Each structure stands twice: as structure tokens, then as C-alpha cells.
XYZ file of C-alpha atoms in Angstrom:
750
model
C 17.268 -13.927 14.753
C 17.834 -10.220 15.453
C 21.075 -8.893 13.997
C 24.259 -9.108 16.063
C 24.522 -5.334 16.309
C 21.488 -5.349 18.598
C 22.735 -8.046 20.984
C 24.002 -7.222 24.426
C 27.738 -7.512 24.864
C 28.797 -6.413 21.401
C 31.452 -3.715 21.202
C 31.815 -2.593 17.611
C 32.300 0.823 16.068
C 28.682 0.781 14.968
C 27.373 -0.147 18.418
C 29.457 2.606 20.005
C 28.010 5.070 17.508
C 24.495 3.859 18.352
C 25.197 4.439 22.046
C 26.439 7.946 21.270
C 23.247 8.747 19.332
C 21.157 7.426 22.206
C 23.075 9.799 24.465
C 22.218 12.762 22.238
C 24.915 12.858 19.544
C 23.866 13.822 16.031
C 23.386 10.711 13.820
C 24.986 12.491 10.864
C 28.170 13.216 12.808
C 28.476 9.646 14.019
C 27.744 8.389 10.498
C 30.532 10.566 9.075
C 32.957 9.164 11.655
C 32.002 5.608 10.636
C 32.305 6.466 6.953
C 35.827 7.787 7.484
C 36.882 4.357 8.769
C 35.791 2.553 5.579
C 37.953 1.513 2.664
C 37.093 2.614 -0.864
C 35.540 -0.751 -1.641
C 33.460 -0.633 1.551
C 32.264 2.882 0.713
C 31.078 1.761 -2.713
C 29.533 -1.360 -1.225
C 27.235 0.813 0.898
C 25.422 1.853 -2.272
C 23.969 -1.456 -3.480
C 23.190 -5.040 -2.497
C 25.700 -7.414 -0.964
C 24.737 -10.498 -2.982
C 26.238 -10.881 -6.483
C 23.575 -10.325 -9.125
C 23.410 -13.721 -10.818
C 23.637 -15.560 -7.521
C 20.736 -13.487 -6.261
C 18.648 -14.089 -9.379
C 19.263 -17.823 -9.107
C 18.287 -17.746 -5.436
C 15.018 -15.940 -6.195
C 14.186 -18.469 -8.863
C 14.993 -21.526 -6.769
C 14.007 -20.486 -3.228
C 11.426 -17.794 -3.856
C 11.317 -14.058 -3.399
C 12.576 -12.512 -0.147
C 12.542 -15.732 1.848
C 15.190 -14.031 3.983
C 16.191 -10.357 4.242
C 18.104 -8.776 1.362
C 21.230 -7.161 2.798
C 22.811 -3.965 1.496
C 26.040 -2.383 2.724
C 26.920 -4.580 5.688
C 30.462 -4.094 7.017
C 31.111 -6.870 9.492
C 34.483 -5.611 10.736
C 32.819 -2.440 12.083
C 29.536 -4.120 13.048
C 27.571 -2.119 10.457
C 24.424 -4.171 9.800
C 23.479 -2.545 6.513
C 19.873 -2.243 5.437
C 18.263 -5.680 5.726
C 15.188 -5.471 3.524
C 11.901 -7.336 4.001
C 8.969 -6.559 1.733
C 5.277 -5.923 2.413
C 2.685 -4.430 2.855
C 0.493 -7.499 3.430
C 2.814 -8.592 6.228
C 6.357 -9.836 6.767
C 7.258 -11.510 3.461
C 10.300 -13.341 4.882
C 9.590 -16.538 6.775
C 6.040 -17.612 7.600
C 4.503 -14.392 8.808
C 1.028 -13.100 9.514
C -0.897 -12.485 6.298
C -3.039 -9.456 7.046
C -5.812 -8.253 4.767
C -4.388 -6.248 1.887
C -3.798 -2.537 2.451
C -6.943 -1.490 0.597
C -8.993 -3.567 3.015
C -7.200 -1.972 5.949
C -7.885 1.441 4.450
C -11.579 0.532 4.514
C -11.463 0.390 8.320
C -10.688 4.138 8.386
C -8.991 3.344 11.704
C -5.386 4.539 11.847
C -4.958 3.210 15.379
C -5.713 -0.283 14.105
C -3.237 0.187 11.245
C -0.521 1.236 13.675
C -1.023 -2.076 15.500
C -0.617 -3.906 12.177
C 2.660 -2.049 11.675
C 3.882 -3.127 15.097
C 3.242 -6.800 14.351
C 4.987 -6.551 10.993
C 7.960 -4.780 12.580
C 8.341 -7.453 15.262
C 8.117 -10.279 12.743
C 10.743 -8.634 10.525
C 13.044 -8.426 13.530
C 12.415 -12.127 14.177
C 13.610 -12.825 10.631
C 16.803 -10.804 11.098
C 15.561 -7.814 9.140
C 15.763 -4.143 10.029
C 14.015 -2.514 7.058
C 10.341 -2.745 6.039
C 9.795 -1.954 2.374
C 6.013 -2.016 2.568
C 4.498 1.422 3.216
C 2.775 1.568 -0.173
C 0.895 4.838 -0.644
C 0.542 5.207 -4.386
C -2.639 6.971 -5.408
C -4.673 4.834 -7.842
C -5.805 7.168 -10.607
C -7.914 4.351 -12.031
C -9.302 1.250 -10.239
C -8.014 -1.078 -12.979
C -4.458 -0.594 -11.676
C -3.116 -4.078 -10.984
C -1.437 -3.312 -7.670
C -4.296 -1.320 -6.196
C -4.485 -3.926 -3.419
C -1.185 -2.630 -2.006
C -2.445 0.882 -1.268
C -5.158 2.282 0.988
C -7.546 4.300 -1.188
C -7.681 7.048 -3.763
C -7.736 10.121 -1.532
C -4.444 11.902 -0.671
C -5.393 12.747 2.928
C -6.627 9.251 3.715
C -3.526 7.731 2.076
C -1.188 9.964 4.023
C -2.753 9.243 7.388
C -2.637 5.479 6.839
C 0.923 5.607 5.538
C 1.906 7.607 8.618
C 0.165 5.075 10.895
C 1.941 2.080 9.361
C 5.216 3.997 9.582
C 4.664 4.772 13.273
C 3.915 1.168 14.096
C 6.728 -0.433 12.116
C 9.398 2.093 13.120
C 9.109 1.091 16.726
C 11.132 -1.920 15.573
C 12.616 -1.332 12.093
C 13.187 1.312 9.459
C 10.129 1.880 7.254
C 10.119 2.735 3.565
C 7.323 4.543 1.693
C 6.832 3.631 -1.969
C 6.653 3.951 -4.999
C 7.707 7.553 -5.535
C 6.010 8.773 -7.672
C 2.995 8.485 -10.009
C 3.113 4.703 -10.062
C -0.439 3.600 -10.897
C -0.024 1.469 -14.011
C 1.305 -2.074 -13.854
C 1.690 -3.680 -17.282
C 3.557 -0.647 -18.634
C 5.428 0.249 -15.448
C 8.883 -0.224 -17.037
C 8.086 1.878 -20.113
C 5.449 4.496 -19.382
C 6.262 8.199 -19.090
C 3.773 10.104 -16.944
C 3.413 13.777 -17.775
C 1.976 16.051 -15.119
C 2.047 19.740 -14.268
C 3.472 20.973 -10.983
C 0.088 21.903 -9.527
C -1.488 18.468 -10.002
C 1.723 16.772 -8.860
C 2.004 18.713 -5.603
C -1.712 19.075 -4.838
C -2.833 15.502 -5.580
C -0.007 12.992 -6.103
C 2.634 14.029 -3.544
C 0.847 15.146 -0.330
C 0.633 11.591 1.050
C 4.383 11.130 0.569
C 4.918 14.470 2.312
C 2.787 13.190 5.199
C 5.054 10.165 5.741
C 8.098 12.425 5.491
C 6.620 14.590 8.241
C 6.028 11.419 10.267
C 9.749 10.622 10.040
C 9.752 7.740 7.578
C 13.295 6.380 7.247
C 13.276 5.731 3.503
C 11.456 6.358 0.252
C 11.568 3.958 -2.698
C 11.477 5.352 -6.210
C 9.147 3.988 -8.870
C 9.914 2.203 -12.127
C 8.051 4.622 -14.390
C 9.303 7.833 -15.908
C 7.993 11.231 -14.750
C 8.072 14.160 -17.144
C 10.693 12.444 -19.273
C 13.066 11.140 -16.570
C 13.041 7.747 -14.861
C 11.856 8.087 -11.270
C 14.951 6.264 -9.975
C 17.177 9.010 -11.341
C 14.782 11.941 -11.380
C 16.616 14.832 -9.748
C 13.487 16.941 -9.416
C 11.721 14.271 -7.349
C 14.704 12.888 -5.440
C 16.513 16.118 -4.610
C 14.514 19.240 -5.437
C 11.300 18.035 -3.801
C 12.476 15.643 -1.085
C 15.580 17.510 0.050
C 15.230 21.145 -0.947
C 11.484 21.705 -0.641
C 10.607 19.244 2.123
C 13.911 19.276 4.043
C 13.906 15.506 4.454
C 17.013 13.704 5.719
C 16.151 10.053 5.123
C 17.406 7.657 2.458
C 16.195 7.008 -1.069
C 16.252 3.469 -2.457
C 15.521 2.030 -5.868
C 12.813 -0.412 -6.792
C 14.223 -3.847 -7.489
C 16.399 -4.901 -10.451
C 14.960 -2.450 -13.015
C 14.712 0.596 -10.744
C 17.415 2.738 -12.391
C 18.965 2.981 -15.837
C 22.423 4.441 -15.132
C 24.542 4.106 -11.993
C 26.180 7.551 -11.992
C 23.075 9.434 -13.121
C 21.000 7.886 -10.346
C 23.625 8.723 -7.713
C 23.976 12.309 -8.908
C 20.179 12.723 -8.914
C 19.984 11.719 -5.255
C 19.262 7.976 -5.241
C 21.219 6.609 -2.300
C 20.816 2.838 -2.616
C 20.418 0.421 -5.530
C 18.339 -2.604 -4.477
C 18.513 -5.524 -3.973
C 21.687 -6.993 -5.560
C 25.182 -6.035 -6.689
C 24.117 -4.884 -10.123
C 24.677 -1.652 -12.059
C 26.668 0.272 -9.471
C 28.985 -2.663 -8.819
C 29.509 -3.068 -12.553
C 29.885 0.556 -13.630
C 30.465 3.012 -10.778
C 34.258 2.747 -10.489
C 34.636 3.379 -14.212
C 32.186 6.293 -14.034
C 34.069 7.788 -11.087
C 37.318 7.588 -13.043
C 35.634 9.231 -16.036
C 34.317 12.104 -13.923
C 30.647 11.157 -14.456
C 30.144 11.291 -10.689
C 32.336 12.059 -7.690
C 33.538 10.595 -4.426
C 31.815 13.509 -2.670
C 28.529 12.221 -4.064
C 29.384 8.699 -2.920
C 30.048 10.084 0.557
C 26.788 12.040 0.598
C 24.745 8.871 0.052
C 26.993 6.708 2.225
C 26.651 9.007 5.221
C 22.872 9.169 4.749
C 22.654 5.369 4.716
C 24.733 5.044 7.877
C 22.825 7.814 9.644
C 19.488 6.130 8.892
C 20.724 2.919 10.485
C 22.019 4.764 13.539
C 18.752 6.651 14.036
C 16.760 3.419 13.875
C 19.021 1.319 16.100
C 19.234 4.097 18.679
C 15.466 4.471 19.017
C 13.939 1.089 18.234
C 12.549 -1.271 20.859
C 15.002 -3.617 22.508
C 14.296 -7.199 23.480
C 14.230 -10.759 22.237
C 12.625 -11.356 18.862
C 12.296 -15.082 18.340
C 10.549 -17.105 15.670
C 7.690 -17.722 18.097
C 6.473 -14.236 17.132
C 5.673 -15.369 13.596
C 1.896 -15.550 13.062
C 1.329 -16.158 16.762
C -2.107 -16.197 18.390
C -2.111 -12.458 19.051
C -1.134 -11.609 15.482
C -3.723 -13.953 13.952
C -6.408 -12.497 16.194
C -5.483 -9.003 15.014
C -5.632 -10.155 11.393
C -9.136 -11.510 11.987
C -10.263 -8.317 13.689
C -8.888 -6.120 10.919
C -10.526 -8.287 8.267
C -13.914 -8.097 9.944
C -13.596 -4.346 10.512
C -12.680 -3.830 6.857
C -15.663 -5.496 5.223
C -18.075 -3.048 3.631
C -21.782 -3.836 3.581
C -22.996 -2.244 0.354
C -26.543 -3.557 0.334
C -28.825 -5.287 2.847
C -32.419 -5.284 1.666
C -35.337 -6.700 3.598
C -36.485 -10.213 2.792
C -39.773 -11.122 4.408
C -39.844 -7.855 6.337
C -36.342 -8.188 7.862
C -32.905 -7.257 6.497
C -31.312 -10.415 5.122
C -28.158 -9.965 7.188
C -27.069 -10.889 9.783
C -27.757 -14.615 9.694
C -28.351 -16.184 13.107
C -26.400 -19.477 13.150
C -29.087 -21.305 15.100
C -31.845 -20.179 12.730
C -30.298 -21.290 9.434
C -30.703 -24.946 8.509
C -28.993 -25.061 5.105
C -26.531 -22.880 3.195
C -25.266 -23.068 -0.369
C -21.719 -21.700 -0.716
C -20.960 -21.008 -4.349
C -18.059 -19.719 -6.424
C -14.615 -20.628 -7.701
C -13.082 -18.543 -4.887
C -15.139 -20.095 -2.081
C -12.503 -22.609 -1.037
C -9.386 -21.355 -2.837
C -6.341 -19.845 -1.109
C -6.760 -16.245 -2.225
C -5.044 -13.608 -0.107
C -3.976 -11.405 -3.011
C -1.445 -11.484 -5.814
C 1.746 -13.553 -6.000
C 4.121 -10.648 -6.461
C 6.501 -8.978 -4.050
C 3.850 -8.507 -1.335
C 2.989 -12.220 -1.107
C 3.165 -13.485 2.483
C 3.580 -17.176 3.325
C 1.442 -17.771 6.424
C 1.356 -21.157 8.168
C -2.376 -21.521 7.479
C -5.283 -19.991 5.582
C -9.012 -20.021 6.360
C -11.153 -19.957 3.218
C -14.674 -18.498 3.069
C -16.145 -22.026 2.917
C -14.148 -23.133 5.959
C -15.139 -20.049 7.932
C -18.830 -20.402 7.097
C -18.785 -24.118 7.887
C -17.251 -23.449 11.302
C -19.723 -20.669 12.120
C -22.840 -22.672 11.251
C -22.229 -26.065 12.904
C -25.910 -27.022 12.821
C -26.507 -26.170 9.170
C -26.184 -28.391 6.133
C -23.486 -26.826 3.938
C -23.424 -27.579 0.209
C -20.755 -26.126 -2.051
C -20.145 -25.636 -5.760
C -16.657 -24.317 -6.433
C -16.080 -25.203 -10.085
C -17.903 -22.359 -11.828
C -20.810 -24.550 -12.968
C -23.848 -22.254 -13.195
C -26.330 -25.113 -13.513
C -24.952 -26.860 -10.418
C -24.947 -23.567 -8.531
C -28.575 -22.979 -9.433
C -29.518 -26.469 -8.268
C -27.995 -26.256 -4.793
C -29.161 -22.649 -4.353
C -32.744 -23.680 -5.051
C -32.709 -26.228 -2.234
C -30.842 -24.100 0.340
C -32.304 -21.673 2.828
C -29.529 -19.139 2.118
C -27.149 -18.858 -0.840
C -23.735 -17.201 -0.410
C -21.837 -16.462 -3.618
C -18.108 -15.715 -3.361
C -17.177 -13.838 -6.539
C -14.304 -11.655 -7.634
C -10.674 -11.907 -8.581
C -7.459 -13.724 -7.836
C -3.792 -13.410 -8.744
C -4.530 -14.250 -12.378
C -6.805 -11.228 -12.691
C -4.901 -8.434 -10.955
C -1.677 -7.825 -9.128
C 2.015 -7.270 -9.659
C 3.008 -8.162 -13.218
C 6.207 -9.605 -14.609
C 5.224 -11.249 -17.859
C 7.344 -13.483 -20.035
C 7.944 -10.432 -22.223
C 9.725 -8.623 -19.385
C 12.727 -10.929 -19.481
C 13.034 -10.495 -23.259
C 13.082 -6.693 -23.456
C 16.538 -5.591 -24.670
C 16.522 -2.338 -22.701
C 15.796 -4.232 -19.477
C 18.229 -7.044 -20.127
C 20.897 -4.399 -20.741
C 20.624 -3.487 -17.049
C 21.973 -6.906 -16.015
C 25.713 -7.410 -15.468
C 27.496 -9.807 -17.824
C 27.322 -13.421 -16.781
C 30.345 -14.312 -14.642
C 32.782 -16.723 -16.190
C 32.324 -20.416 -15.536
C 35.213 -22.693 -14.642
C 37.341 -23.584 -17.645
C 35.849 -20.934 -19.938
C 38.970 -18.789 -19.918
C 36.833 -15.770 -19.093
C 36.794 -13.507 -16.085
C 34.199 -11.837 -13.888
C 32.820 -8.503 -15.148
C 35.396 -5.724 -15.239
C 35.188 -3.322 -12.325
C 33.210 -5.633 -10.047
C 33.629 -4.522 -6.464
C 32.902 -8.004 -5.143
C 33.742 -11.421 -6.496
C 30.707 -13.045 -8.120
C 30.470 -16.789 -7.752
C 30.066 -18.612 -11.073
C 26.407 -19.260 -11.690
C 23.969 -19.717 -14.514
C 20.904 -17.499 -14.648
C 17.978 -19.016 -12.803
C 14.335 -18.844 -13.775
C 12.429 -15.605 -13.719
C 12.563 -14.589 -10.026
C 8.830 -13.928 -9.888
C 7.401 -16.448 -12.349
C 7.965 -19.943 -13.609
C 8.446 -20.422 -17.313
C 5.293 -20.091 -19.359
C 3.199 -18.600 -16.554
C 1.665 -15.164 -16.571
C -0.363 -13.542 -13.864
C -1.444 -10.263 -12.423
C -1.262 -6.955 -14.175
C -3.872 -4.277 -14.714
C -7.474 -5.370 -14.960
C -8.997 -5.478 -18.429
C -12.468 -4.728 -17.030
C -14.025 -3.347 -13.870
C -16.815 -5.924 -14.056
C -16.681 -9.452 -12.704
C -15.891 -12.324 -15.021
C -18.831 -13.196 -17.272
C -19.169 -16.606 -15.610
C -19.338 -15.026 -12.139
C -22.106 -12.667 -13.228
C -23.966 -15.583 -14.828
C -23.776 -17.534 -11.570
C -24.953 -14.568 -9.478
C -28.002 -14.047 -11.672
C -28.765 -17.783 -11.785
C -28.580 -18.124 -8.001
C -30.577 -14.958 -7.310
C -33.317 -16.154 -9.681
C -33.995 -19.257 -7.541
C -33.080 -18.071 -4.038
C -34.382 -14.735 -2.727
C -31.973 -14.964 0.228
C -28.771 -14.518 -1.771
C -25.662 -12.814 -0.427
C -22.845 -11.839 -2.816
C -19.397 -11.440 -1.256
C -16.902 -9.642 -3.489
C -13.204 -10.547 -3.353
C -11.308 -7.643 -4.922
C -9.173 -4.627 -4.113
C -10.521 -1.839 -6.313
C -13.926 -0.757 -7.543
C -16.087 -3.430 -9.153
C -18.953 -2.310 -11.378
C -22.128 -4.206 -10.490
C -24.828 -2.662 -12.657
C -25.514 -5.935 -14.510
C -26.704 -7.680 -11.336
C -26.707 -5.590 -8.153
C -30.462 -4.925 -8.218
C -31.192 -8.658 -8.405
C -29.631 -9.580 -5.052
C -30.642 -8.359 -1.601
C -27.211 -8.307 0.065
C -23.729 -7.352 -1.170
C -20.607 -7.422 0.984
C -17.171 -6.189 -0.094
C -14.891 -8.677 1.678
C -11.609 -7.776 -0.093
C -8.564 -10.060 -0.004
C -9.104 -10.689 3.662
C -5.856 -12.309 4.827
C -5.092 -15.599 6.531
C -8.111 -15.405 8.861
C -10.434 -14.056 6.182
C -12.874 -16.974 6.221
C -13.466 -16.623 9.955
C -13.790 -12.851 9.624
C -16.340 -13.237 6.833
C -18.382 -15.553 9.020
C -18.108 -13.077 11.907
C -19.720 -10.415 9.731
C -22.352 -12.677 8.168
C -23.496 -13.892 11.588
C -23.346 -10.492 13.285
C -20.590 -11.525 15.679
C -18.893 -8.501 14.125
C -21.032 -5.583 13.013
C -19.861 -4.457 9.551
C -18.084 -1.141 9.927
C -15.957 -0.841 6.792
C -16.405 2.166 4.539
C -15.321 2.411 0.920
C -11.922 4.128 0.518
C -12.993 5.078 -3.011
C -16.221 5.485 -4.956
C -17.759 2.794 -7.161
C -19.039 4.225 -10.442
C -22.013 3.010 -12.413
C -19.863 2.931 -15.543
C -16.150 2.876 -16.326
C -16.900 5.611 -18.860
C -17.185 8.019 -15.924
C -13.514 7.460 -15.005
C -10.272 8.700 -16.558
C -9.158 6.875 -19.694
C -6.986 3.842 -18.991
C -4.776 2.079 -21.524
C -2.701 -0.549 -19.757
C -0.210 -0.694 -22.646
C 0.316 3.066 -22.941
C 3.877 4.369 -23.098
C 2.772 7.966 -22.519
C -0.013 9.268 -20.324
C -0.940 12.632 -18.825
C -2.375 12.934 -15.321
C -4.462 15.834 -14.081
C -6.006 16.524 -10.689
C -9.338 14.755 -11.228
C -10.106 11.111 -10.527
C -12.481 9.088 -8.352
C -15.283 10.869 -6.521
C -14.045 14.324 -7.500
C -14.124 13.409 -11.185
C -17.669 12.086 -10.810
C -18.578 15.369 -9.111
C -16.943 17.368 -11.880
C -18.868 15.416 -14.505
C -22.112 15.664 -12.558
C -22.733 11.897 -12.360
C -23.797 9.920 -9.314
C -21.777 7.034 -8.006
C -23.334 3.633 -7.510
C -21.728 3.855 -4.060
C -20.033 7.134 -3.070
C -16.657 7.601 -1.435
C -16.817 6.559 2.206
C -20.077 4.607 1.878
C -20.916 1.604 4.032
C -23.909 0.165 5.887
C -24.175 -1.359 9.356
C -26.491 -3.643 11.315
C -27.282 -0.651 13.482
C -27.935 3.040 12.837
C -26.094 6.195 13.856
C -26.835 9.880 14.104
C -24.413 12.803 14.359
C -25.329 15.852 16.411
C -24.043 18.666 18.638
C -21.321 19.591 16.159
C -18.888 22.323 17.164
C -15.558 23.582 15.855
C -12.629 24.870 17.901
C -10.852 28.127 17.187
C -8.919 27.244 14.017
C -5.196 27.413 13.577
C -3.602 28.306 10.253
C -3.376 24.637 9.217
C -6.645 23.225 10.520
C -9.347 22.977 13.111
C -10.747 20.410 15.507
C -14.377 19.466 15.061
C -16.282 17.731 17.853
C -19.520 15.827 17.372
C -21.774 13.510 19.335
C -22.266 10.146 17.642
C -25.314 8.210 18.848
C -25.975 4.544 18.152
C -29.746 4.477 17.714
C -29.965 0.723 17.086
C -29.743 -2.471 19.094
C -26.231 -3.621 18.200
C -22.842 -2.292 19.219
C -20.915 -0.934 16.256
C -18.261 1.339 14.820
C -19.067 4.491 12.928
C -16.746 6.526 10.734
C -17.168 10.288 10.925
C -15.943 11.881 7.704
C -15.304 15.557 7.044
C -15.191 16.927 3.501
C -14.073 20.471 2.779
C -14.246 22.900 -0.099
C -13.033 26.402 -0.827
C -15.496 28.967 -2.050
C -12.751 30.891 -3.845
C -9.560 29.950 -5.674
C -8.566 28.009 -8.751
C -10.949 25.069 -8.213
C -14.004 26.458 -6.400
C -16.367 23.823 -5.102
C -13.878 20.953 -5.365
C -14.580 18.736 -2.331
C -11.673 16.996 -0.601
C -11.543 14.705 2.404
C -9.994 16.773 5.213
C -10.535 14.615 8.300
C -11.996 11.376 9.627
C -12.315 9.316 12.793
C -13.541 5.795 13.510
C -15.395 5.463 16.795
C -16.932 2.544 18.692
C -20.422 3.229 20.071
C -22.442 0.779 22.152
C -26.096 0.187 21.324
C -28.262 3.027 22.580
C -25.262 5.068 23.723
C -23.596 8.295 22.618
C -19.913 9.115 22.299
C -18.289 12.502 21.884
C -15.645 12.314 19.160
C -13.079 14.855 18.007
C -11.951 14.940 14.397
C -8.710 16.655 13.457
C -9.447 18.590 10.271
C -6.519 19.608 8.080
C -6.640 22.480 5.594
C -3.628 20.992 3.784
C -5.760 18.945 1.334
C -7.302 22.246 0.215
C -3.947 23.973 -0.306
C -3.026 25.076 -3.830
C 0.374 25.039 -5.511
C 1.890 28.470 -6.066
C 4.315 28.283 -8.984
C 5.943 31.596 -8.124
C 6.981 30.566 -4.615
C 7.216 26.787 -5.185
C 5.026 26.148 -2.153
C 1.461 25.102 -1.456
C -0.660 27.952 -0.135
C -3.250 27.125 2.485
C -6.708 28.646 2.104
C -7.984 31.294 4.414
C -10.036 29.399 7.019
C -12.856 31.880 6.455
C -13.039 30.608 2.863
C -13.494 26.958 3.901
C -16.833 25.161 4.143
C -16.998 21.782 5.875
C -19.495 18.923 5.720
C -19.449 16.334 8.488
C -21.256 13.113 7.706
C -21.056 9.391 6.965
C -19.828 9.542 3.352
C -19.351 11.949 0.463
C -22.586 13.790 -0.322
C -24.310 12.374 2.747
C -27.796 13.981 2.707
C -27.709 14.059 6.518
C -24.319 15.777 6.711
C -23.887 18.711 9.070
C -22.535 21.842 7.373
C -19.997 24.114 9.055
C -19.194 27.524 7.650
C -15.697 28.905 7.969
C -16.792 32.520 7.678
C -15.454 33.424 11.100
C -12.059 31.788 10.668
C -8.719 33.521 10.339
C -6.566 33.965 7.219
C -4.369 31.047 6.189
C -0.648 30.496 5.703
C 1.648 28.131 3.811
C 1.716 24.327 3.792
């Protein structure tokens, strides 16, 4: 399935340029030589999708979203493949790929090496589908946990986000181009097409952009702009973001691409601002750009600038990516499914595990449990996340009920999956153990395209005119660079008529019926385990003290049921840690109005906002329990450099089970504009056998503590001597080891 330009024996202009880049030629020079061979039409065609708009919309409605790669700017006569887009981040959306746990779950592993392996699998599967571009490195920072697409990102800390985005980029770019998204300040879903986010430069650069900068430093091939407006200008044509920051401040040479269909509002304005590619169809640029060029609203020099960038990105990727055969047998193969199961088990966060009868309730020994009640509307439902652009179509799915049934072959399993509290109470009373699966599904949170979206005049105005049908006497839209086949508009590409799903959560609590069932079951069975299916923080104050065990299982992917059973039985020791904090009340968080058209962001959210307000979290940032215990000792720091320091520590497993521990380092500056503000500055996941010790090194970065300097338009690193570090198991760990930076050297610039 891999594109012809990668097959042996081809001899095209593009393949010769790839060979030259492999031999050391500059990609930009080779790209310019290719560009010079193109006709005017071919040069314009580089800048948007190859499929006519209405044909593409009909295809999405009839076949489904991204069932095959979306192609942009292919030029067959020169062998130019174009960008061949496949979405993510849950996996390869095209074909029947491996459905991994959602990104937030993977962020809970705190293991960037594991995430790099996920990226490799996704990259190989995209190649098997004929793609060369992975649009799934989602690193938006969720200002509030009600954000509908929080499942697509890794956590709410900039450093953690950046490291995971870099890891996924590294893995995927061994095979394809990777794209980080959505740039920037995209953390509202229902209002994503209308909201204007106001922010000052300091908060923007210190909190909401560092993770994008980290992927840029990693060499990410592309960055996708967001739908929302930033400081009064749509992100898809925001010159400050697309050119001033990316190009002038960061010196990045990759390509910028729009979000789909509604990602820009004017063809020429977006091109002038620095947006290289309109995705995924022949839409606004095909319809308007020739006229705008003739009117002087943009220039052929600007067309060339973006065209050369797009060609250079393809050359860089094809010259460096892995060679080989990428057949359909790679899709969700045994190795990939095993990795999905491992990641799911590693991601699950044990929040509570009280003693029942003198012993912690979990783990449950399969041979010692005679009967189990499995309860909840999500217990046997396919539920791997939302049904938006990240939806993967795996060949199979293992539900929690199926996984538990397989893991306890000698136990009597009874299930209630219809939300009947009385029935749940009855089977829980007669069972030795009750397991409640509670949380959300695609109706509660996720990507949102409501029926109202397709009725908004300002969004409909972005569509080209319908092409003429045979016998109508009309003609295709004026200025079209390609011929559009006659077609009627299909259904909404993401929804069927009358349906509505996803969006921002209305509440951080579980559904009332779920809470009723939890309390009813806990009242009759003291051995109750609650497993939460969600992506963001869930407030649990109404019931968490009534149950002995709580496990955050996330949207756990195609092997999630088996992974859940692995953790419940102890076949896998829970090692996930929260990539955010869980508050005791939503009142402790920033205000959130999911219908707002204007909102202002500042630098405080999550754990740092709780700290600022002086309130304790129900579960702090980085928290998670294990079936074993760990200690951290013999801590030492290396001689620091201007940008960071390496901290070594001995991690000892003092229990009887092998496990993974996550060493977390939080830093603060004693001086400066925000004294005392604690930021995550380093972390490392480490496997430690029972009764053994492992020496682990953590790379600590001072960049999270840098502060924006408006006069120089740069972030200024703190003096290392002004930095205090705490090395522990979570934020505010009472057993954390403190390190003073008093002997460290002065800092520099980020």
C-alpha cells in the first residue's frame, strides 16, 4: 500500500530529489528545483486538497471519515506524492488499525519510551494504508477538565505535554511526517468555531506554547492551526502565531496546515499569514485564490514560499524514513495489540485501595474469588472514546465484562448493564466482589459537530458553490483550479441527521444514575471496586468515601477489558499516575462556559491554581497507588548547565511485587514575577523488581520556570541558584526530597 514514490525502480523527478537529499543536498534547494518544473495550476494545487469539495463531503457522509488518506498536492507526472493525511491520535484512523488507549491514558503512564513505541506502530500502519502524514500529535493544554476533547491530549502540564508530544513525534517520524495540533489555545469544543481567546504574551509563551516549542525542537514536520480565534484573529490566519512565533522567534522550517473544512476564513489572508496548506479538500483556495492573486490580495511569491515548504517537508521525510514493505498484515497485528494491552494496563491509576478484612481489597486472586457482579451501562459496551476525527476502527474490542470473565474462569459472573439500580443492588448483595464500571461515552464528551454547525451562515459561507448538475445550464464555480464532478451534498460528514454527540462536559461529576448505582452497590457489598471510564478529572466527593477501591481505567483501547483484568488480578501492578489533579469541587477551577464567544486565559489552572487558592486536591497532580511500595533515597544533582540539571536517585521497591514507579521533580523560583509557583520540571518512569533498588537519572529542565521578557521577546531562564527542586511521587508529596539550587550558576535564555 505504500506510495509509488517509495518503491524500488521508480525514476521520477521527486525520487531523484529524494536521493539527492539522502546524499546531503539541502531539501529546500531540491524543493525549489521541483517547484520550478510545475505549471501554474500545479503550483496552486500544492496548497489545498486534491479531491473536489462536494465530492469529498459526499464521500465522508457515505463512507465515513478518513477511511483512506486525504491527499493534498500530488503531482503524478513528477512523482510528487503530496501530503497523504491520516488522523489520530488514538491510532491509525484509516483502515482497521490498532485502537490504543486515548492520549490522556498514555500520558498517565509517564513513560515517553512507551509512547515512542506507540508512535512507531501508528507510523507503520499509516504506511500500510498508503499514507505519509500523521495528523495526530495532539498537545493542547486543557485549561479546564470539562473540555470535550481532553481525551486527545496527555495532561495539563506544559512540560509533560511537550515530552509526550516529542515522543510520539519521534516514533511516528521514523515512518511518516508528524503533525502537532491544534495551534493554539484550543481547549473549548462546543464554541470552537466562534470563540475568541484573549491572552497576554507572558501567559501565552510561558504556559500555552512551550509544548508546541518542544515538538518544534524535536523536528516535527507540521503544525495544524486551531479553529478558534486568538486575540481577535482566527488561528488559521493568525500572522503572529504562524509567522512571528513559529518562523521568526522559533526558527522553524516545517509546514503549517489548517484544521479541516472550517480552519480558515479567507484564502489570501491565510496564505499571507503563513498557513501553507488548506485541508482536506479543494475548497476556499481553489475557489478564490486565482481571483485574489489577480486583485493583488496575495502574490505568486507567497504561493512559492508555501509550495517550496510543502515540497521540502516531503523530501525530508522520504529521505530519512524507514524503507521496507508495509503490507496490510501490519494492521492491528499481534505485536500491536499486545502493546495496546500493555499501555492500557500501565496507564490505569489506582486512586484508592482500602483494607477490607485486614487486607487491601485489590488485587483479586482469580482462584480465590467465587462470584463477581459486574455492573454498569459501560460494562459491556464498545467504548474506546468519542466518534469524532480520532475514532479508530479496530477489528475487535474487548469490553470490561469480557476481560473480567476471561480472567476469572472459575468464578460465577453476573452482570447488570442497563442502569437499573435495584437490579444492581440485588446481584451485588449475592456476589463476593462487585465491580462497577462507571463514567462517560461519546454522548457525554468528545469532538462536537452539532446539527447547528451545518446551519451557521458564516460557516456555510466557507463552502464553494454547488457544482452544476447535468442539464441545469449552470457551470462549475468560477476560478476552480480542478474540475468538480457533479454531486449533491451528502450528509454531515461526522454525524447522521438528527444525532448529536460529544462536546464539552456539562458537569465534572458522574451521571446521577451512575452515582446512585455506586452508592446502592457499596451499601450491600463491602468489597466494591469502582472503575472510572473518562479522560479528564471526575469529581467523586458524593461517593468516594463509601467504596474501598477506585481505579481510573480511562478509555482503554481495543484491549482495554483484558488490561483492566490484568490490573484487577495483579497480573499487572498498577503504575499509572494522574496527569492532572482532581479537585474536590469544580468551584476551585477556572470558570468554564461552553457557549462563550469570548474568554480570557491567564497562567493559572489545574494544580497550580489549587495551590494559588490554597485548597487541597482530592487527588494531587501525579498521584497514583501501587500494589507495592517504593522509597526514594541517595539523591544527588550533577553540575547544572544553563538550561537544566540531571538528578540521580535510588528507587527501592520495598514490597513483594514487581512494579513501576514514577519519579517526579517539581521546581520553583524563589525570586521573580511568580515566586513559589511550582512547575513540573522532570520525570522518569522506572521498573523495579520486588525488594530491589534501581538508580535512575531524571533530566530536569529549567525551561518550565522561564519567564517571558516583553522587551526582548524571549523567555528568560532563571538563575539555577534561584531554583528549588522537590523530588517525589506526586505534587506536594510529604516524603519528597528537597534540593536547593543555591550553589548553581546564573541562567541564560530559553
